[in-house]
PDB file of C-alpha atoms in Angstrom:
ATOM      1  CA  UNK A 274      -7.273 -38.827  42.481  1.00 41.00           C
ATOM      2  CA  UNK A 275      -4.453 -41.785  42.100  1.00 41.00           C
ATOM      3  CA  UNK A 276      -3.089 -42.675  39.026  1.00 40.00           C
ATOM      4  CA  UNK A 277      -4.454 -45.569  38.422  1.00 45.00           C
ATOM      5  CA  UNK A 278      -8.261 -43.589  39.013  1.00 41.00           C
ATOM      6  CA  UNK A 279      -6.179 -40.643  36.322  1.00 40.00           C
ATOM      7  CA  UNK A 280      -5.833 -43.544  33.480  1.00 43.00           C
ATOM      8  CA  UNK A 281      -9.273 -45.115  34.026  1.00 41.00           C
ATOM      9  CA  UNK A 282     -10.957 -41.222  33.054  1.00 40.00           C
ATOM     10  CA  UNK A 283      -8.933 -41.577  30.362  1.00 41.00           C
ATOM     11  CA  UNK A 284      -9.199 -45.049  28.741  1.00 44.00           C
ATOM     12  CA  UNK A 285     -12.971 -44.457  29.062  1.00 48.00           C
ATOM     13  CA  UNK A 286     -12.776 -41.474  26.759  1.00 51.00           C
ATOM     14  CA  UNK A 287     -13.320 -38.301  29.008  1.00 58.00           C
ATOM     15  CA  UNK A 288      -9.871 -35.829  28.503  1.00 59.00           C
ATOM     16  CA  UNK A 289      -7.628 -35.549  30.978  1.00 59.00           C
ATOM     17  CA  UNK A 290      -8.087 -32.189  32.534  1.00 57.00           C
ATOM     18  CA  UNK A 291     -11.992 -32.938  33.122  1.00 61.00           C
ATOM     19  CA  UNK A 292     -11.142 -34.465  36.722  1.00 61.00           C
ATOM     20  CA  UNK A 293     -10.564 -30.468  37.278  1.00 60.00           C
ATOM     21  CA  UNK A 294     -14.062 -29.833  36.442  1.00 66.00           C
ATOM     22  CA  UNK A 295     -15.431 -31.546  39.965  1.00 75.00           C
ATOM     23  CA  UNK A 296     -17.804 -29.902  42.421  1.00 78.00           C
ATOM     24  CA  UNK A 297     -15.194 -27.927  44.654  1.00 84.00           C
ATOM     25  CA  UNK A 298     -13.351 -26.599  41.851  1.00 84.00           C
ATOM     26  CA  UNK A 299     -16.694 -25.738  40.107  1.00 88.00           C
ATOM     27  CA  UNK A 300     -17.307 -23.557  43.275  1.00 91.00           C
ATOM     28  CA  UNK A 301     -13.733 -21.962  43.174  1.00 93.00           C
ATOM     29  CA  UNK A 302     -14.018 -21.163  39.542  1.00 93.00           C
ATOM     30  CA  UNK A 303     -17.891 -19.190  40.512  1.00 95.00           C
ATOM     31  CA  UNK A 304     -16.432 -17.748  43.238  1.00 96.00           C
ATOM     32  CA  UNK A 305     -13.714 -15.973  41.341  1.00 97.00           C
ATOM     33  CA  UNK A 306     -16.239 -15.091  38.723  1.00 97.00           C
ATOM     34  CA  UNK A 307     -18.393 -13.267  41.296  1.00 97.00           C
ATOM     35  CA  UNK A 308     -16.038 -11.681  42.730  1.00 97.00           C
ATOM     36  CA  UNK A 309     -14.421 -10.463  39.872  1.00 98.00           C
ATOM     37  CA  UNK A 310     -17.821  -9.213  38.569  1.00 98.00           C
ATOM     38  CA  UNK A 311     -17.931  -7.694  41.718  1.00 98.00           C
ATOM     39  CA  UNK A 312     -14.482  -5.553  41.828  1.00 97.00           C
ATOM     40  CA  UNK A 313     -15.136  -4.324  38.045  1.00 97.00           C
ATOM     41  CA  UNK A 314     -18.401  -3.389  39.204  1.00 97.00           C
ATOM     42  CA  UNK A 315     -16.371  -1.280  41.352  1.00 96.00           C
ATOM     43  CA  UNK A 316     -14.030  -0.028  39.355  1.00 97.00           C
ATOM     44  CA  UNK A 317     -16.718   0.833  36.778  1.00 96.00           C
ATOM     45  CA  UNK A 318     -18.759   2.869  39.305  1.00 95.00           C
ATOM     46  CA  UNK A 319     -15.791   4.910  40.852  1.00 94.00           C
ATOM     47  CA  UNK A 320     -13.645   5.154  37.081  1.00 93.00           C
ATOM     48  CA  UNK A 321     -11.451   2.945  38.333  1.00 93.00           C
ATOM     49  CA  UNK A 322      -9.660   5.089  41.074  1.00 92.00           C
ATOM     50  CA  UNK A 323     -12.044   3.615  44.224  1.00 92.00           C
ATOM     51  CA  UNK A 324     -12.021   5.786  47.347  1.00 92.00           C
ATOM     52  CA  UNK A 325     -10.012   5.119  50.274  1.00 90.00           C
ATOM     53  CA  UNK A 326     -13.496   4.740  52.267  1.00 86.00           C
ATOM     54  CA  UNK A 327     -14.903   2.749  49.518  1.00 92.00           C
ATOM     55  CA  UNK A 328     -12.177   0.119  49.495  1.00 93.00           C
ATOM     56  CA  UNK A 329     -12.992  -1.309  52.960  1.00 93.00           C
ATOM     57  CA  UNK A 330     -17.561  -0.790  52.123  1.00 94.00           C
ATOM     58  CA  UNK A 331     -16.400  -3.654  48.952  1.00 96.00           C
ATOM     59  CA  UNK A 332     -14.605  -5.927  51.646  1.00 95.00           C
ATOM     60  CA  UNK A 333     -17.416  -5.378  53.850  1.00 94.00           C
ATOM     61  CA  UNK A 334     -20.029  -5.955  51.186  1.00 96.00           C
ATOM     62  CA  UNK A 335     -18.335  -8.610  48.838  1.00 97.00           C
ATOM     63  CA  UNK A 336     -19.130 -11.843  51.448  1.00 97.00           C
ATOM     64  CA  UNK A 337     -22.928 -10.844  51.296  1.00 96.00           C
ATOM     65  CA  UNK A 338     -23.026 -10.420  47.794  1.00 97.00           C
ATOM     66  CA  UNK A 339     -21.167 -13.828  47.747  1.00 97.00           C
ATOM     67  CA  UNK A 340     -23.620 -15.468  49.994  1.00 97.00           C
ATOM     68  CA  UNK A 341     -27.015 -14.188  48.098  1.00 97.00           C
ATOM     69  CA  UNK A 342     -25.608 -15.103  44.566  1.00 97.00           C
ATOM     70  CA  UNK A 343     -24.391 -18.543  45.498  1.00 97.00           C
ATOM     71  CA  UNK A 344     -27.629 -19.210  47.858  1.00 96.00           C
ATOM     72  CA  UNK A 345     -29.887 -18.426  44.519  1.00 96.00           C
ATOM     73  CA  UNK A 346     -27.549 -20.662  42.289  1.00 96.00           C
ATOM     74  CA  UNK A 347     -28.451 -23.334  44.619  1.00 95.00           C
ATOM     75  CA  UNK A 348     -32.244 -22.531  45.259  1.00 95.00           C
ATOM     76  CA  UNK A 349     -32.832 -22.704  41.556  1.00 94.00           C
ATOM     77  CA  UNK A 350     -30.828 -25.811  40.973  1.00 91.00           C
ATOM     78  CA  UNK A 351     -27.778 -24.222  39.292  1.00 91.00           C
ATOM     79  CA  UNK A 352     -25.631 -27.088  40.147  1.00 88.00           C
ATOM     80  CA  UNK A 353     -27.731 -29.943  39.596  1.00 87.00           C
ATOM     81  CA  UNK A 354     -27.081 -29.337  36.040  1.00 82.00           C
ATOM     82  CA  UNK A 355     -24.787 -31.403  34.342  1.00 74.00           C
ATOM     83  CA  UNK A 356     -22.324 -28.801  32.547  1.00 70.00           C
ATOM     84  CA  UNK A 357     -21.687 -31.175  29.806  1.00 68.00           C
ATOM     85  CA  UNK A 358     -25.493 -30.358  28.492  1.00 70.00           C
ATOM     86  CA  UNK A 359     -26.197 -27.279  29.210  1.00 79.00           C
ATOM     87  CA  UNK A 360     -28.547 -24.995  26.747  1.00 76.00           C
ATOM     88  CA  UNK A 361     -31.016 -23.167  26.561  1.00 80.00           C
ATOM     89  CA  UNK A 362     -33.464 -24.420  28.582  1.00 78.00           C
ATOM     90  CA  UNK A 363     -31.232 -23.636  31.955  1.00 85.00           C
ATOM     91  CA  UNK A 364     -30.757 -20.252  31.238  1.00 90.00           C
ATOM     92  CA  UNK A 365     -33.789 -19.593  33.140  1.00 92.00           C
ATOM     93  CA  UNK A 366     -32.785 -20.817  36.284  1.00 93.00           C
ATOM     94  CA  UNK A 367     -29.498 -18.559  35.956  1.00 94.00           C
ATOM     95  CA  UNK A 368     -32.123 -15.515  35.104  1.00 95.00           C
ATOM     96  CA  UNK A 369     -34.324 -16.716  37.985  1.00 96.00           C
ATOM     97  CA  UNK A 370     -31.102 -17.076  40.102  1.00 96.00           C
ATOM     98  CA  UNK A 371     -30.074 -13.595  39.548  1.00 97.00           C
ATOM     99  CA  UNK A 372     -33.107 -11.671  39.825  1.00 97.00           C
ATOM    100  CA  UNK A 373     -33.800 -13.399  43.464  1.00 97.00           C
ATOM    101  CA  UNK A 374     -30.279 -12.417  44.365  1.00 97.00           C
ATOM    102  CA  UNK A 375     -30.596  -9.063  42.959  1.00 97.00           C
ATOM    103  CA  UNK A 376     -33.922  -8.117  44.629  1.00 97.00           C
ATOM    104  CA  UNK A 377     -32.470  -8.742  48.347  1.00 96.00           C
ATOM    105  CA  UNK A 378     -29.795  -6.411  47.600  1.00 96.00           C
ATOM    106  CA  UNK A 379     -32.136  -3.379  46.495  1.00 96.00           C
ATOM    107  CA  UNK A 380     -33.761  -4.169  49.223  1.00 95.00           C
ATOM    108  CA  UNK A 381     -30.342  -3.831  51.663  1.00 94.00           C
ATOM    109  CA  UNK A 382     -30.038  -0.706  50.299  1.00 94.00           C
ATOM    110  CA  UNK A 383     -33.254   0.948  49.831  1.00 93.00           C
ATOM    111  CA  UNK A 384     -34.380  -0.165  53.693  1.00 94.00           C
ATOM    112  CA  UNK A 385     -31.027   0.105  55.843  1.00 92.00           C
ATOM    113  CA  UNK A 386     -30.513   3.407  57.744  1.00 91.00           C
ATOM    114  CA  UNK A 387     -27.497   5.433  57.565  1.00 86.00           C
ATOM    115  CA  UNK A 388     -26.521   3.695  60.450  1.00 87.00           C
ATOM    116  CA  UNK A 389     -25.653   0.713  58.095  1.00 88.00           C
ATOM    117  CA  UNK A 390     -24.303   2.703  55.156  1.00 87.00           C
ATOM    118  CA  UNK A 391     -21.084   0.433  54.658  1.00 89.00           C
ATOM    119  CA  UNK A 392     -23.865  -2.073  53.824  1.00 92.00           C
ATOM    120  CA  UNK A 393     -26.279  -0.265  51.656  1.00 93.00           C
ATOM    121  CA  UNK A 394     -24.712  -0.723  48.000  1.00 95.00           C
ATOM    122  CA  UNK A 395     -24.936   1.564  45.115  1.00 95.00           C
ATOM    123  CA  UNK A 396     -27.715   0.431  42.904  1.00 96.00           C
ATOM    124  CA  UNK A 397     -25.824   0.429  39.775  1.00 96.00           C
ATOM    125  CA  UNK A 398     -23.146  -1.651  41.218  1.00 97.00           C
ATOM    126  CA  UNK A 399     -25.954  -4.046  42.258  1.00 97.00           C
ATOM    127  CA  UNK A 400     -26.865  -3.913  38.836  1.00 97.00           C
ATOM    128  CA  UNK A 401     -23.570  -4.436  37.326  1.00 97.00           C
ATOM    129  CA  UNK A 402     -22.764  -6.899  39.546  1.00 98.00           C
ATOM    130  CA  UNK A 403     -25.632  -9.273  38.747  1.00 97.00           C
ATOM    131  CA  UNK A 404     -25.202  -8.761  35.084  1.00 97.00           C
ATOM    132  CA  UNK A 405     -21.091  -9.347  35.118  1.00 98.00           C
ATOM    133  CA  UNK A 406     -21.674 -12.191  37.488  1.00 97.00           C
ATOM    134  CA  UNK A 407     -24.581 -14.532  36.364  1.00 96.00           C
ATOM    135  CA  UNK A 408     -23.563 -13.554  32.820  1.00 96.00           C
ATOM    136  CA  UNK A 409     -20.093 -15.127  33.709  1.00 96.00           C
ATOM    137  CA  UNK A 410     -20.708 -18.545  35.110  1.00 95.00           C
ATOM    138  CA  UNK A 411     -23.133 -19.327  32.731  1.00 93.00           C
ATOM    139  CA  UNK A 412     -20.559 -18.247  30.027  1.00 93.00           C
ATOM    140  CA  UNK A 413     -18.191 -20.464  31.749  1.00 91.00           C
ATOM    141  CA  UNK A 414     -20.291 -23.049  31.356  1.00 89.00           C
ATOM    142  CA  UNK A 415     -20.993 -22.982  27.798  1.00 88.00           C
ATOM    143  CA  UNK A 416     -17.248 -22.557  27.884  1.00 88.00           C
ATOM    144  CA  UNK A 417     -16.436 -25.908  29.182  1.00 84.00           C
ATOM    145  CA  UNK A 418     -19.167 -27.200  26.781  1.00 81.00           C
ATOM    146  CA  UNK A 419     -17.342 -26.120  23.903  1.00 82.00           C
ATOM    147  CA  UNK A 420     -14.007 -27.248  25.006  1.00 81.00           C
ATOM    148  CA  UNK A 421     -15.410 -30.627  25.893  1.00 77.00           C
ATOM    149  CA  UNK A 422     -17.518 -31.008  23.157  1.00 74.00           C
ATOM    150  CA  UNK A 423     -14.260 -30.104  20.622  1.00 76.00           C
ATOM    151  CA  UNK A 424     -12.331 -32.407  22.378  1.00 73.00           C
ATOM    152  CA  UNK A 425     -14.676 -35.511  21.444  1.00 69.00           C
ATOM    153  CA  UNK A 426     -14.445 -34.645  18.068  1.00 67.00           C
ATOM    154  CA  UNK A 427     -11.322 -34.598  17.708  1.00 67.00           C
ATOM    155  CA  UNK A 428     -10.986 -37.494  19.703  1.00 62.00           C
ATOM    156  CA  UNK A 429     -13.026 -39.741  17.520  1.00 57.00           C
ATOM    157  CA  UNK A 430     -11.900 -39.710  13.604  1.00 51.00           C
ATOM    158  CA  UNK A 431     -15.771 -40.251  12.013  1.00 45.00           C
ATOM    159  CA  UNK A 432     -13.975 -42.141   8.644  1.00 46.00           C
ATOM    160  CA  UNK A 433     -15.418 -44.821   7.007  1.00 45.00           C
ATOM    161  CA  UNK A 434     -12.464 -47.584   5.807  1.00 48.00           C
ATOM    162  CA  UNK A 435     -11.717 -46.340   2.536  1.00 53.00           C
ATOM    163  CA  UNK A 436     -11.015 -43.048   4.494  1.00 58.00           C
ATOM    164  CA  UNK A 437     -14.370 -40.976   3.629  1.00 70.00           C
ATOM    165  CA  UNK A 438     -17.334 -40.265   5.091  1.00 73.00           C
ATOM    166  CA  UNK A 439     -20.620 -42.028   3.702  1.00 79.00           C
ATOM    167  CA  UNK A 440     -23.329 -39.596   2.767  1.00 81.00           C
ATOM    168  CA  UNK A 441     -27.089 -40.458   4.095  1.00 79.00           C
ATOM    169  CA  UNK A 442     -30.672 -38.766   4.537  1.00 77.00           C
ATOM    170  CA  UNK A 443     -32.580 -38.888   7.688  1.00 79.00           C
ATOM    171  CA  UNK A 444     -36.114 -39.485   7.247  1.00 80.00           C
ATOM    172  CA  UNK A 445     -38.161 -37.100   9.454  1.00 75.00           C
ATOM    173  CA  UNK A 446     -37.435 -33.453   9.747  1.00 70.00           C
ATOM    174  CA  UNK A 447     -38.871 -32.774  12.830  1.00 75.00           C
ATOM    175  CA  UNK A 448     -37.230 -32.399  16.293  1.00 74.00           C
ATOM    176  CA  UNK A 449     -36.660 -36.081  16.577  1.00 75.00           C
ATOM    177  CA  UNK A 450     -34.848 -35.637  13.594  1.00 75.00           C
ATOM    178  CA  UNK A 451     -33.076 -32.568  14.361  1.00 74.00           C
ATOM    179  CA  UNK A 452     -31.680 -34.137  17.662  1.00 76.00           C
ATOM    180  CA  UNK A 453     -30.543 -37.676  15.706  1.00 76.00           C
ATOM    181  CA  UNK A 454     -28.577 -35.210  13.483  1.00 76.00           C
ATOM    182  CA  UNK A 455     -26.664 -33.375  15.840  1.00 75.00           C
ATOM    183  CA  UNK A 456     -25.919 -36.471  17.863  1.00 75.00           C
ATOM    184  CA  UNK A 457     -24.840 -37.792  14.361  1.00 73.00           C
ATOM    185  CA  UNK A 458     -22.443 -34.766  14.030  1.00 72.00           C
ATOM    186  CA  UNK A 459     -21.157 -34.575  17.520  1.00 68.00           C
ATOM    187  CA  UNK A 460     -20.294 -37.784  17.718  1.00 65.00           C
ATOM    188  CA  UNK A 461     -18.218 -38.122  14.860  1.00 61.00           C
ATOM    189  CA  UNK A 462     -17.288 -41.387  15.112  1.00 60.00           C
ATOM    190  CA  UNK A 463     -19.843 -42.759  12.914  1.00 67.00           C
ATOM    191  CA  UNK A 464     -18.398 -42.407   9.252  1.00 70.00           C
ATOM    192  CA  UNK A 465     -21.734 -40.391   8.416  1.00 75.00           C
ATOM    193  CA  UNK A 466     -21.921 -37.116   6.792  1.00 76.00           C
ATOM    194  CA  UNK A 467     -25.536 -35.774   6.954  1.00 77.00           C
ATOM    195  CA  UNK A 468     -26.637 -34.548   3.154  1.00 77.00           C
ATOM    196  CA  UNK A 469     -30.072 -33.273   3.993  1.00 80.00           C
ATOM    197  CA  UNK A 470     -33.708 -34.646   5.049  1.00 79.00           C
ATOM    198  CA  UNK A 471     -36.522 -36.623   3.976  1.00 82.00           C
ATOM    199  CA  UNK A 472     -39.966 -35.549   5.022  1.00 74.00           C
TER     200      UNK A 472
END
């Protein structure tokens, strides 16, 4: 991205590290989550002192368990999400994602012959692995929520001009009012401090 591009995400309010939060660096940053859920999985299994033999079953395994976890983040729309707003109603599609992921695995395992042992993995480390790893993207998402959503706040001082903030009521308690409240106190530019509801 040029400079010029750099000051433009800038002026227009966004902070300046969120041109690191793009699609390819969104992949890195799941990738090393994986795979880190992966190797403690390891460790965890074997009390961290992994066999010699072991060592080259987790190279062996880690590209397939790769492959299965990112195929279900896509399947089930993972990264059609926009980070920005993510809640509760896509942590589904992560549970979704990870219990289609974990299934083909159990399978590998249960199914293969001992012909294929370097690819049958332990179940717990399946189950470890799926736990550690959907658990940490979608905690690095929420993550980057926080961050970004801090970072507005601060961004925008919500005074009014004699330098406090003017009290109000919403009318309406339900969730139309719930939702104008918290846009109300995320925004913070607004100069309004919420005091309670009217319904």
């Amino acid at each position: 991205m040029s400079d010029q591009a750099n000051s433009l995400v800038e002026k227009q309010g966004r902070p300046p590290w969120s041109r690191l939060l793009n699609r390819p660096s969104q992949f890195a940053m799941d990738g090393v989550v994986l795979a880190l859920a992966f190797l403690v999985s390891y460790l965890l299994r074997f009390e961290f002192a992994i066999p010699e033999a072991r060592r080259m079953d987790f190279l062996v395994q880690l590209p397939l368990v790769l492959l299965l976890q990112f195929g279900a983040m896509h399947v089930f729309g993972i990264y059609n999400f926009v980070w920005r707003y993510i809640g509760m109603a896509e942590v589904a599609a992560f549970l979704k994602a990870a219990w289609w992921s974990f299934l083909p695995l159990v399978a590998l395992r249960l199914a293969l012959p001992n012909e294929f042992a370097q690819w049958r993995i332990p179940l717990s480390i399946i189950l470890m692995t799926t736990v550690f790893g959907f658990g940490g993207v979608l905690a690095l998402r929420v993550l980057r929520r926080a961050i970004y959503e801090r970072y507005e706040k601060k961004s925008r001082v919500g005074v009014s001009k004699n330098g406090r903030l003017q009290p109000v009521l919403l009318v309406g308690a339900g969730q139309a009012g719930v939702l104008a409240a918290r846009d109300i106190t995320n925004r913070g530019d607004m100069g309004l401090e919420i005091r309670g509801f009217v319904d």
